[in-house]
């Protein structure tokens, strides 16, 4: 009897559902074609009280026409960094049926230059995107006074 109960327990698993619901018409979504436009869209979505306080990492999810499907916060950290799980970046991209992504994080210090850790992380996420056919178009470092674009600087 005990063995039968254990066998039945093996079939109790979580149900996984994948769904996508667009609440905004495609024509009303912002279209991004330049790093400046990317910066402006991210700046509107960033919490102004946090940008000079703690580091956040966000992902802009894009349609094939570079229309913004949404922006998702992947991680929030401390004053000197945040931990980014690459799986979470692409979980959001796949769930939203994104064609590409743009990465962004802020430097509370105001320094726009990427660290070696920033460069390594960008390459890891880019490699995962190549496998999934969801390319990384840019990685933008945000501050209140400006931005740094990996794509513009040939770092991508």
Tab-separated table of C-alpha atoms in Angstrom:
chain	number	residue	atom	x	y	z
A	1	UNK	CA	0.000	0.000	0.000
A	2	UNK	CA	2.815	2.388	0.930
A	3	UNK	CA	4.516	1.770	-2.450
A	4	UNK	CA	1.320	2.587	-4.337
A	5	UNK	CA	0.984	5.911	-2.498
A	6	UNK	CA	4.603	6.843	-3.333
A	7	UNK	CA	4.013	6.040	-7.014
A	8	UNK	CA	0.977	8.332	-7.074
A	9	UNK	CA	3.016	11.140	-5.499
A	10	UNK	CA	5.391	11.021	-8.464
A	11	UNK	CA	2.613	12.259	-10.734
A	12	UNK	CA	1.804	15.348	-8.696
A	13	UNK	CA	3.620	18.073	-10.598
A	14	UNK	CA	3.083	21.750	-11.195
A	15	UNK	CA	1.230	22.787	-14.317
A	16	UNK	CA	3.189	25.220	-16.483
A	17	UNK	CA	1.277	27.741	-18.579
A	18	UNK	CA	2.762	30.046	-21.184
A	19	UNK	CA	0.705	33.030	-22.173
A	20	UNK	CA	1.127	36.485	-23.600
A	21	UNK	CA	-1.402	39.281	-23.341
A	22	UNK	CA	-0.756	42.566	-25.110
A	23	UNK	CA	-2.604	45.381	-23.372
A	24	UNK	CA	-1.193	48.121	-25.610
A	25	UNK	CA	-1.771	48.442	-29.330
A	26	UNK	CA	1.371	47.926	-31.385
A	27	UNK	CA	1.107	51.388	-32.940
A	28	UNK	CA	1.139	53.005	-29.468
A	29	UNK	CA	4.317	51.279	-28.288
A	30	UNK	CA	7.510	53.329	-28.506
A	31	UNK	CA	9.880	52.368	-31.300
A	32	UNK	CA	13.595	52.552	-30.538
A	33	UNK	CA	16.149	53.010	-33.299
A	34	UNK	CA	18.977	54.874	-31.564
A	35	UNK	CA	20.765	54.593	-28.239
A	36	UNK	CA	19.397	58.023	-27.303
A	37	UNK	CA	15.827	56.773	-27.760
A	38	UNK	CA	16.674	53.678	-25.692
A	39	UNK	CA	18.082	55.885	-22.918
A	40	UNK	CA	14.971	58.087	-22.929
A	41	UNK	CA	12.582	55.124	-22.677
A	42	UNK	CA	14.612	53.531	-19.874
A	43	UNK	CA	14.886	56.898	-18.082
A	44	UNK	CA	11.084	57.178	-18.001
A	45	UNK	CA	10.830	53.697	-16.485
A	46	UNK	CA	13.602	54.155	-13.903
A	47	UNK	CA	12.755	55.036	-10.319
A	48	UNK	CA	14.342	58.494	-9.945
A	49	UNK	CA	14.807	57.966	-6.213
A	50	UNK	CA	16.914	54.827	-6.779
A	51	UNK	CA	19.130	55.681	-9.755
A	52	UNK	CA	21.800	57.368	-7.611
A	53	UNK	CA	21.236	55.068	-4.637
A	54	UNK	CA	21.376	51.365	-5.658
A	55	UNK	CA	22.214	49.462	-8.817
A	56	UNK	CA	19.325	47.953	-10.788
A	57	UNK	CA	19.472	45.796	-13.914
A	58	UNK	CA	16.613	46.026	-16.416
A	59	UNK	CA	15.799	44.523	-19.793
A	60	UNK	CA	13.863	46.147	-22.611
A	61	UNK	CA	11.889	43.546	-24.537
A	62	UNK	CA	11.447	44.292	-28.236
A	63	UNK	CA	9.280	43.139	-31.117
A	64	UNK	CA	10.736	42.380	-34.545
A	65	UNK	CA	10.007	46.018	-35.486
A	66	UNK	CA	11.913	47.305	-32.408
A	67	UNK	CA	8.730	48.329	-30.654
A	68	UNK	CA	8.991	48.135	-26.861
A	69	UNK	CA	6.907	45.256	-25.529
A	70	UNK	CA	7.908	46.060	-21.970
A	71	UNK	CA	10.689	46.672	-19.487
A	72	UNK	CA	11.411	44.191	-16.726
A	73	UNK	CA	13.623	44.593	-13.664
A	74	UNK	CA	15.853	41.531	-13.421
A	75	UNK	CA	17.716	42.432	-10.245
A	76	UNK	CA	18.322	45.098	-7.634
A	77	UNK	CA	21.516	45.240	-5.659
A	78	UNK	CA	23.588	47.486	-3.498
A	79	UNK	CA	25.571	50.632	-4.110
A	80	UNK	CA	28.376	48.839	-5.951
A	81	UNK	CA	26.668	46.106	-7.947
A	82	UNK	CA	23.861	43.653	-8.535
A	83	UNK	CA	23.737	39.962	-9.397
A	84	UNK	CA	22.133	39.096	-12.735
A	85	UNK	CA	20.782	35.635	-13.507
A	86	UNK	CA	20.963	35.167	-17.292
A	87	UNK	CA	18.119	32.633	-17.131
A	88	UNK	CA	15.773	35.340	-15.811
A	89	UNK	CA	16.693	37.664	-18.681
A	90	UNK	CA	15.661	35.079	-21.237
A	91	UNK	CA	12.700	33.758	-19.249
A	92	UNK	CA	11.186	37.240	-19.619
A	93	UNK	CA	12.183	37.473	-23.280
A	94	UNK	CA	10.689	34.090	-24.143
A	95	UNK	CA	7.492	34.678	-22.148
A	96	UNK	CA	6.911	37.997	-23.952
A	97	UNK	CA	7.779	36.475	-27.351
A	98	UNK	CA	10.519	39.087	-27.796
A	99	UNK	CA	12.594	39.167	-30.960
A	100	UNK	CA	15.494	40.993	-29.290
A	101	UNK	CA	16.490	42.630	-26.014
A	102	UNK	CA	18.355	45.685	-24.795
A	103	UNK	CA	20.089	45.544	-21.424
A	104	UNK	CA	20.498	48.427	-19.004
A	105	UNK	CA	21.848	49.036	-15.559
A	106	UNK	CA	22.661	52.146	-13.604
A	107	UNK	CA	25.860	53.226	-11.893
A	108	UNK	CA	24.902	55.044	-8.672
A	109	UNK	CA	28.401	56.548	-8.632
A	110	UNK	CA	27.642	58.502	-11.796
A	111	UNK	CA	30.600	56.888	-13.606
A	112	UNK	CA	29.563	56.004	-17.155
A	113	UNK	CA	32.474	53.701	-17.985
A	114	UNK	CA	31.741	49.945	-17.963
A	115	UNK	CA	33.671	47.745	-15.556
A	116	UNK	CA	35.298	44.478	-16.612
A	117	UNK	CA	32.454	42.713	-14.812
A	118	UNK	CA	29.929	44.705	-16.915
A	119	UNK	CA	31.727	43.613	-20.094
A	120	UNK	CA	31.853	39.939	-19.061
A	121	UNK	CA	28.174	39.905	-18.125
A	122	UNK	CA	27.232	41.503	-21.440
A	123	UNK	CA	29.130	38.815	-23.337
A	124	UNK	CA	27.508	36.000	-21.320
A	125	UNK	CA	24.018	37.347	-21.985
A	126	UNK	CA	24.887	37.936	-25.641
A	127	UNK	CA	26.095	34.312	-26.026
A	128	UNK	CA	22.875	32.974	-24.507
A	129	UNK	CA	20.869	35.196	-26.832
A	130	UNK	CA	22.738	33.891	-29.863
A	131	UNK	CA	21.768	30.332	-28.918
A	132	UNK	CA	18.121	31.299	-28.399
A	133	UNK	CA	17.969	33.551	-31.483
A	134	UNK	CA	17.082	36.528	-29.270
A	135	UNK	CA	19.964	38.937	-29.865
A	136	UNK	CA	21.198	41.620	-27.489
A	137	UNK	CA	21.051	44.869	-29.472
A	138	UNK	CA	22.696	47.082	-26.847
A	139	UNK	CA	23.649	47.427	-23.202
A	140	UNK	CA	23.194	50.897	-21.767
A	141	UNK	CA	24.732	52.191	-18.551
A	142	UNK	CA	22.422	54.800	-17.052
A	143	UNK	CA	23.092	57.804	-14.837
A	144	UNK	CA	21.042	60.915	-14.165
A	145	UNK	CA	23.354	62.926	-16.413
A	146	UNK	CA	23.784	60.613	-19.384
A	147	UNK	CA	24.436	57.139	-20.685
A	148	UNK	CA	27.023	54.814	-22.193
A	149	UNK	CA	26.019	52.561	-25.082
A	150	UNK	CA	27.994	49.352	-25.649
A	151	UNK	CA	26.733	49.266	-29.252
A	152	UNK	CA	27.752	52.860	-30.002
A	153	UNK	CA	31.222	52.225	-28.577
A	154	UNK	CA	31.785	48.979	-30.502
A	155	UNK	CA	31.757	46.914	-27.276
A	156	UNK	CA	29.004	44.567	-28.402
